[in-house]
Structures are given as C-alpha cells and as structure tokens.
Amino acid sequence: MLIAAITLLSLGCQGGGFFGRQYEYEEDLTLEIDGSATVVVNASLPALAALRGLDVPTDPSARVDRDQIRTLFETPIAEVTRVSRPWRRNGRNFVQVRVSIDDVNKLGDAPPFSWSKYGFERKGDRLVYSQAVGPSAMKPGSLGNYGWNGSEIVAFRIHVPSRILHHTARDLETDQPTQASRGNILAWEQHLADRLDGQPVNVLVEMESESILHQTLWLFAGAFTSAVLVLVLLIWWTMRKGKDEESVEASN
C-alpha cells in the first residue's frame, strides 16, 4: 500500500501534482552561467500535437511509444537524456521529456522549441535572458476535441543561475509582478486557449554575472579562512602566554 501511494504521489507531482496547479504543457528550463541549459517538457500528448504539431497519438487508449517521442525531440543541437513513462490525467496521456543543449541561443533551431526565439547575452555587468514565444501549431480559435475547456494552463519556467535583478513575470490571475520562488525560479503562465490562439509570451530576466554557487563558494572560503586565522591566533596567543609565564617563573 505504501509503495502504491508513493507511486501515485510521484505521478501526481509530474506536470502539476495533486497539490498545485495542473499544467497541460510546461517548459521548465534550467540555465547555466555559460549558456548551456536543460529543458524539461511536461505535457499531454494532445498538447504536443496541438501546440507543437508533433506526430504523437492523441487517443488515450493508444500505446505511447517513448522511442518515437525521443526521435521527435532529438536533434543535432539538442540531446534527449530522458523520456519518462507516460501517466494519465483527465483522460489524457502525459509524458516528460528532458533535453540538454550546449548553447541556449540555438534552442529555437530545434523543431519542438522553434516557436520561441531565445537569447542569452552579457550586457555590461549583468546577464540577460530573453524568450519570445510565438504562435502555436494549431489554427486560431480551435481547441480540438481533447476534453479541454480552454482554462488549462501552459507555463514557461526558468531556473536562473545567479541573483535576479529584474524580470517581467506576472501572476496569471492578478496580472501583478510575481516574486521568484526559492530565490531563482520564475514562471510565465498562460491559459491554454490563449496559447492556442498564439497570444505572445515575452520572457525577460536580468541577473548578476556570477553564479549563486560561485558566490556561495567564495563566501564559504572566506568564512573558512577567517576561522583558520582565528584558530592560528588563539594557538599563537596560548603559546605566547605560556612562554611569558615561564619567563616570569625563571626570573623569580
């Protein structure tokens, strides 16, 4: 029973989970300071077909061929490192695909991500990441016959490698600026109906040029060096005090 519960929880957490928003399509991009990136796509197969025009089975009773999905995402510039087992939600099959790329600026040349134009560059003392998401593969105004009502959510999420200085992320419901979660994660969300109709998504993040890890290591190194210096001074002071006491005793 415990194993079954853990399995259900794991599947539920993919693509939104039991305890958060449930997403029909997500691009979760983890950016490195050198411009390399890992992209994790969590999506229903109907969303992959409708939004990206990929040749995947949309019938919930059809067998999901993970090798076929790997082939659709594999390109000379982007390597597929994992295709998950499918899971089902709301009568639709979902899958997760993990892709790595050496230069995020080239990601838009890969067909599954070609609806976006990616940019990552240094401007002065900061790094700037941008992503402009264009039209979907589906004709405007059509939701398809996949059990959608249009209110499902599409998300473009980015994990940045350094402290955020400025961003354009806004809350989907209130249209107010959002705060980064866990310090360096931002999300741009859109209702599925708007994404199908091709309403643009414009991502912009300005960040410090040094990674959080690099800053943390320097901080740790500084603290360690200070601790060593204090220890050396204490040893020196103790030894010096002992010698002074020996000199006093000898003079007496």
CSV table of C-alpha atoms in Angstrom, one decimal:
chain,number,residue,atom,x,y,z
A,1,MET,CA,0.0,0.0,0.0
A,2,LEU,CA,2.8,2.4,0.9
A,3,ILE,CA,4.6,1.7,-2.5
A,4,ALA,CA,1.3,2.3,-4.4
A,5,ALA,CA,0.7,5.6,-2.5
A,6,ILE,CA,4.3,6.8,-3.3
A,7,THR,CA,3.8,5.9,-7.0
A,8,LEU,CA,0.6,7.8,-7.2
A,9,LEU,CA,2.1,10.8,-5.5
A,10,SER,CA,5.1,10.7,-7.8
A,11,LEU,CA,2.9,10.6,-10.9
A,12,GLY,CA,0.6,13.3,-9.5
A,13,CYS,CA,3.6,15.6,-8.9
A,14,GLN,CA,4.6,15.4,-12.5
A,15,GLY,CA,3.1,18.3,-14.5
A,16,GLY,CA,1.4,20.0,-11.6
A,17,GLY,CA,0.7,17.4,-9.0
A,18,PHE,CA,-2.2,16.9,-6.6
A,19,PHE,CA,-1.3,19.9,-4.5
A,20,GLY,CA,-0.7,22.6,-7.1
A,21,ARG,CA,-1.9,23.9,-10.4
A,22,GLN,CA,-2.2,21.2,-13.1
A,23,TYR,CA,-0.5,22.2,-16.3
A,24,GLU,CA,-1.3,20.9,-19.7
A,25,TYR,CA,2.1,21.9,-21.1
A,26,GLU,CA,5.2,23.1,-19.3
A,27,GLU,CA,8.7,24.1,-20.5
A,28,ASP,CA,11.0,24.1,-17.4
A,29,LEU,CA,14.4,25.5,-18.4
A,30,THR,CA,17.4,25.4,-16.1
A,31,LEU,CA,20.0,27.8,-17.3
A,32,GLU,CA,23.8,27.7,-16.5
A,33,ILE,CA,26.1,30.7,-16.3
A,34,ASP,CA,27.9,29.5,-19.5
A,35,GLY,CA,24.7,29.5,-21.6
A,36,SER,CA,24.1,25.8,-21.6
A,37,ALA,CA,20.7,24.6,-20.4
A,38,THR,CA,18.5,21.7,-19.6
A,39,VAL,CA,14.8,21.8,-20.6
A,40,VAL,CA,12.2,19.5,-19.1
A,41,VAL,CA,8.9,19.4,-21.0
A,42,ASN,CA,5.9,18.0,-19.1
A,43,ALA,CA,2.9,17.8,-21.5
A,44,SER,CA,-0.1,15.9,-22.5
A,45,LEU,CA,0.2,14.2,-25.9
A,46,PRO,CA,-2.8,16.3,-27.3
A,47,ALA,CA,-0.9,19.4,-26.2
A,48,LEU,CA,2.3,18.3,-28.0
A,49,ALA,CA,0.2,17.6,-31.1
A,50,ALA,CA,-1.9,20.9,-31.0
A,51,LEU,CA,0.8,23.3,-29.7
A,52,ARG,CA,3.9,21.9,-31.5
A,53,GLY,CA,2.4,19.9,-34.3
A,54,LEU,CA,4.2,16.7,-33.2
A,55,ASP,CA,3.1,13.4,-34.6
A,56,VAL,CA,2.1,11.7,-31.4
A,57,PRO,CA,-1.0,9.6,-30.6
A,58,THR,CA,-3.8,11.7,-29.1
A,59,ASP,CA,-6.2,8.8,-28.5
A,60,PRO,CA,-6.0,8.0,-24.7
A,61,SER,CA,-6.2,4.2,-25.5
A,62,ALA,CA,-3.3,4.3,-27.9
A,63,ARG,CA,0.1,2.9,-27.0
A,64,VAL,CA,2.6,5.6,-26.2
A,65,ASP,CA,5.9,4.8,-28.0
A,66,ARG,CA,8.7,6.5,-25.9
A,67,ASP,CA,11.3,5.9,-28.6
A,68,GLN,CA,9.1,7.7,-31.1
A,69,ILE,CA,8.8,10.7,-28.8
A,70,ARG,CA,12.6,10.6,-28.2
A,71,THR,CA,13.1,10.8,-32.0
A,72,LEU,CA,10.8,13.8,-32.3
A,73,PHE,CA,12.8,15.7,-29.8
A,74,GLU,CA,16.3,14.5,-30.7
A,75,THR,CA,18.2,17.0,-33.0
A,76,PRO,CA,21.9,17.6,-33.8
A,77,ILE,CA,21.9,20.6,-31.4
A,78,ALA,CA,19.7,19.2,-28.5
A,79,GLU,CA,20.2,15.8,-26.8
A,80,VAL,CA,17.3,13.9,-25.3
A,81,THR,CA,18.5,12.5,-22.0
A,82,ARG,CA,15.2,11.0,-20.7
A,83,VAL,CA,11.7,10.2,-21.8
A,84,SER,CA,9.5,9.2,-18.9
A,85,ARG,CA,6.9,6.5,-18.7
A,86,PRO,CA,3.5,8.1,-19.6
A,87,TRP,CA,0.9,8.9,-17.0
A,88,ARG,CA,-2.7,9.8,-17.4
A,89,ARG,CA,-4.8,12.7,-16.1
A,90,ASN,CA,-8.2,13.9,-17.1
A,91,GLY,CA,-8.4,11.2,-19.7
A,92,ARG,CA,-5.2,12.3,-21.5
A,93,ASN,CA,-1.8,10.7,-21.6
A,94,PHE,CA,1.1,12.8,-20.4
A,95,VAL,CA,4.9,12.4,-20.8
A,96,GLN,CA,8.0,14.1,-19.6
A,97,VAL,CA,11.0,14.8,-21.9
A,98,ARG,CA,14.4,16.0,-20.7
A,99,VAL,CA,16.7,17.7,-23.2
A,100,SER,CA,20.1,19.3,-22.8
A,101,ILE,CA,21.8,21.8,-25.1
A,102,ASP,CA,25.2,23.5,-25.0
A,103,ASP,CA,24.0,26.9,-26.2
A,104,VAL,CA,20.5,28.1,-25.3
A,105,ASN,CA,20.7,30.7,-28.0
A,106,LYS,CA,20.3,27.8,-30.5
A,107,LEU,CA,17.4,26.1,-28.8
A,108,GLY,CA,14.9,27.7,-31.2
A,109,ASP,CA,16.5,25.8,-34.1
A,110,ALA,CA,15.2,22.5,-32.7
A,111,PRO,CA,11.7,21.9,-34.1
A,112,PRO,CA,9.9,21.2,-30.8
A,113,PHE,CA,11.1,24.6,-29.5
A,114,SER,CA,11.0,26.5,-32.7
A,115,TRP,CA,8.0,28.6,-31.7
A,116,SER,CA,10.4,30.5,-29.4
A,117,LYS,CA,13.3,32.9,-30.1
A,118,TYR,CA,15.9,32.5,-27.3
A,119,GLY,CA,18.6,35.0,-26.2
A,120,PHE,CA,21.3,34.9,-23.6
A,121,GLU,CA,24.0,37.6,-23.5
A,122,ARG,CA,26.1,39.7,-21.3
A,123,LYS,CA,25.1,43.4,-21.1
A,124,GLY,CA,27.6,45.4,-19.0
A,125,ASP,CA,27.8,43.9,-15.6
A,126,ARG,CA,24.8,41.7,-15.9
A,127,LEU,CA,23.5,38.7,-17.9
A,128,VAL,CA,20.2,38.9,-19.8
A,129,TYR,CA,18.0,36.0,-20.8
A,130,SER,CA,15.0,36.5,-23.1
A,131,GLN,CA,12.5,34.2,-24.8
A,132,ALA,CA,9.8,35.3,-27.2
A,133,VAL,CA,7.1,32.6,-27.7
A,134,GLY,CA,5.2,32.9,-30.9
A,135,PRO,CA,2.2,31.2,-32.4
A,136,SER,CA,1.2,27.6,-31.7
A,137,ALA,CA,0.8,24.9,-34.5
A,138,MET,CA,-3.0,24.9,-34.2
A,139,LYS,CA,-5.2,27.2,-36.2
A,140,PRO,CA,-6.5,30.2,-34.1
A,141,GLY,CA,-9.9,29.6,-32.4
A,142,SER,CA,-9.7,25.8,-32.4
A,143,LEU,CA,-9.5,23.8,-29.1
A,144,GLY,CA,-9.6,20.4,-30.7
A,145,ASN,CA,-11.6,17.5,-29.2
A,146,TYR,CA,-9.4,16.6,-26.3
A,147,GLY,CA,-11.7,17.4,-23.4
A,148,TRP,CA,-10.2,20.9,-23.0
A,149,ASN,CA,-12.2,23.9,-21.9
A,150,GLY,CA,-9.5,26.4,-22.6
A,151,SER,CA,-8.8,27.2,-18.9
A,152,GLU,CA,-6.0,24.7,-18.7
A,153,ILE,CA,-2.6,26.3,-18.0
A,154,VAL,CA,0.6,26.4,-20.1
A,155,ALA,CA,3.8,27.5,-18.4
A,156,PHE,CA,7.3,28.6,-19.3
A,157,ARG,CA,9.5,28.3,-16.2
A,158,ILE,CA,13.2,29.3,-15.8
A,159,HIS,CA,15.7,28.5,-13.1
A,160,VAL,CA,18.4,31.2,-13.4
A,161,PRO,CA,22.0,30.6,-12.1
A,162,SER,CA,22.5,33.9,-10.3
A,163,ARG,CA,20.7,36.6,-8.3
A,164,ILE,CA,17.8,38.1,-10.2
A,165,LEU,CA,18.0,41.9,-10.8
A,166,HIS,CA,14.9,42.4,-13.0
A,167,HIS,CA,12.2,40.3,-14.6
A,168,THR,CA,8.8,40.5,-16.4
A,169,ALA,CA,7.0,37.6,-14.8
A,170,ARG,CA,3.4,38.4,-13.7
A,171,ASP,CA,0.7,36.4,-11.9
A,172,LEU,CA,-1.7,34.8,-14.3
A,173,GLU,CA,-4.8,35.7,-12.3
A,174,THR,CA,-3.9,39.1,-10.8
A,175,ASP,CA,-1.5,40.4,-13.6
A,176,GLN,CA,0.7,41.6,-10.8
A,177,PRO,CA,4.5,41.2,-10.7
A,178,THR,CA,5.5,37.9,-9.1
A,179,GLN,CA,8.3,37.0,-6.8
A,180,ALA,CA,10.9,34.4,-7.7
A,181,SER,CA,10.3,31.1,-5.8
A,182,ARG,CA,13.2,29.5,-4.0
A,183,GLY,CA,15.2,32.6,-4.9
A,184,ASN,CA,15.8,32.0,-8.6
A,185,ILE,CA,12.8,30.3,-10.2
A,186,LEU,CA,10.3,32.4,-12.3
A,187,ALA,CA,7.3,31.3,-14.3
A,188,TRP,CA,5.3,32.9,-17.2
A,189,GLU,CA,1.8,31.3,-17.4
A,190,GLN,CA,-0.9,31.5,-19.9
A,191,HIS,CA,-4.3,29.8,-20.4
A,192,LEU,CA,-4.3,27.1,-23.0
A,193,ALA,CA,-6.9,28.9,-25.1
A,194,ASP,CA,-4.7,32.0,-25.3
A,195,ARG,CA,-1.6,29.8,-26.2
A,196,LEU,CA,-3.6,28.0,-28.9
A,197,ASP,CA,-4.6,31.4,-30.3
A,198,GLY,CA,-1.0,32.4,-30.4
A,199,GLN,CA,-1.0,35.3,-27.9
A,200,PRO,CA,2.7,36.0,-27.4
A,201,VAL,CA,4.7,35.3,-24.2
A,202,ASN,CA,7.7,37.5,-23.6
A,203,VAL,CA,10.2,36.4,-21.0
A,204,LEU,CA,12.9,38.7,-19.8
A,205,VAL,CA,15.3,38.1,-16.8
A,206,GLU,CA,18.3,40.2,-15.9
A,207,MET,CA,20.7,38.7,-13.4
A,208,GLU,CA,24.1,39.1,-11.9
A,209,SER,CA,27.1,37.8,-13.9
A,210,GLU,CA,28.4,35.5,-11.2
A,211,SER,CA,26.5,32.3,-10.3
A,212,ILE,CA,24.9,31.8,-6.9
A,213,LEU,CA,27.1,28.7,-6.5
A,214,HIS,CA,30.3,30.8,-7.2
A,215,GLN,CA,29.2,33.4,-4.7
A,216,THR,CA,28.4,30.8,-2.1
A,217,LEU,CA,31.8,29.1,-2.6
A,218,TRP,CA,33.6,32.4,-2.1
A,219,LEU,CA,31.5,33.1,1.0
A,220,PHE,CA,32.3,29.7,2.4
A,221,ALA,CA,36.0,30.1,1.5
A,222,GLY,CA,36.1,33.5,3.3
A,223,ALA,CA,34.4,32.1,6.4
A,224,PHE,CA,36.7,29.1,6.4
A,225,THR,CA,39.8,31.3,6.1
A,226,SER,CA,38.6,33.6,8.9
A,227,ALA,CA,38.0,30.6,11.1
A,228,VAL,CA,41.5,29.3,10.4
A,229,LEU,CA,43.1,32.7,11.1
A,230,VAL,CA,41.2,32.9,14.4
A,231,LEU,CA,42.4,29.4,15.4
A,232,VAL,CA,46.0,30.3,14.5
A,233,LEU,CA,45.8,33.5,16.5
A,234,LEU,CA,44.4,31.5,19.5
A,235,ILE,CA,47.2,29.0,19.3
A,236,TRP,CA,49.8,31.7,18.9
A,237,TRP,CA,48.3,33.6,21.9
A,238,THR,CA,48.3,30.5,24.1
A,239,MET,CA,51.9,29.6,23.2
A,240,ARG,CA,53.0,33.2,23.8
A,241,LYS,CA,51.2,33.4,27.1
A,242,GLY,CA,52.9,30.1,28.2
A,243,LYS,CA,56.3,31.5,27.3
A,244,ASP,CA,55.7,34.7,29.2
A,245,GLU,CA,54.7,32.7,32.3
A,246,GLU,CA,57.8,30.6,32.1
A,247,SER,CA,59.9,33.8,31.8
A,248,VAL,CA,58.3,35.2,35.0
A,249,GLU,CA,58.9,32.0,36.9
A,250,ALA,CA,62.5,31.8,35.8
A,251,SER,CA,63.2,35.4,36.9
A,252,ASN,CA,61.8,34.6,40.3
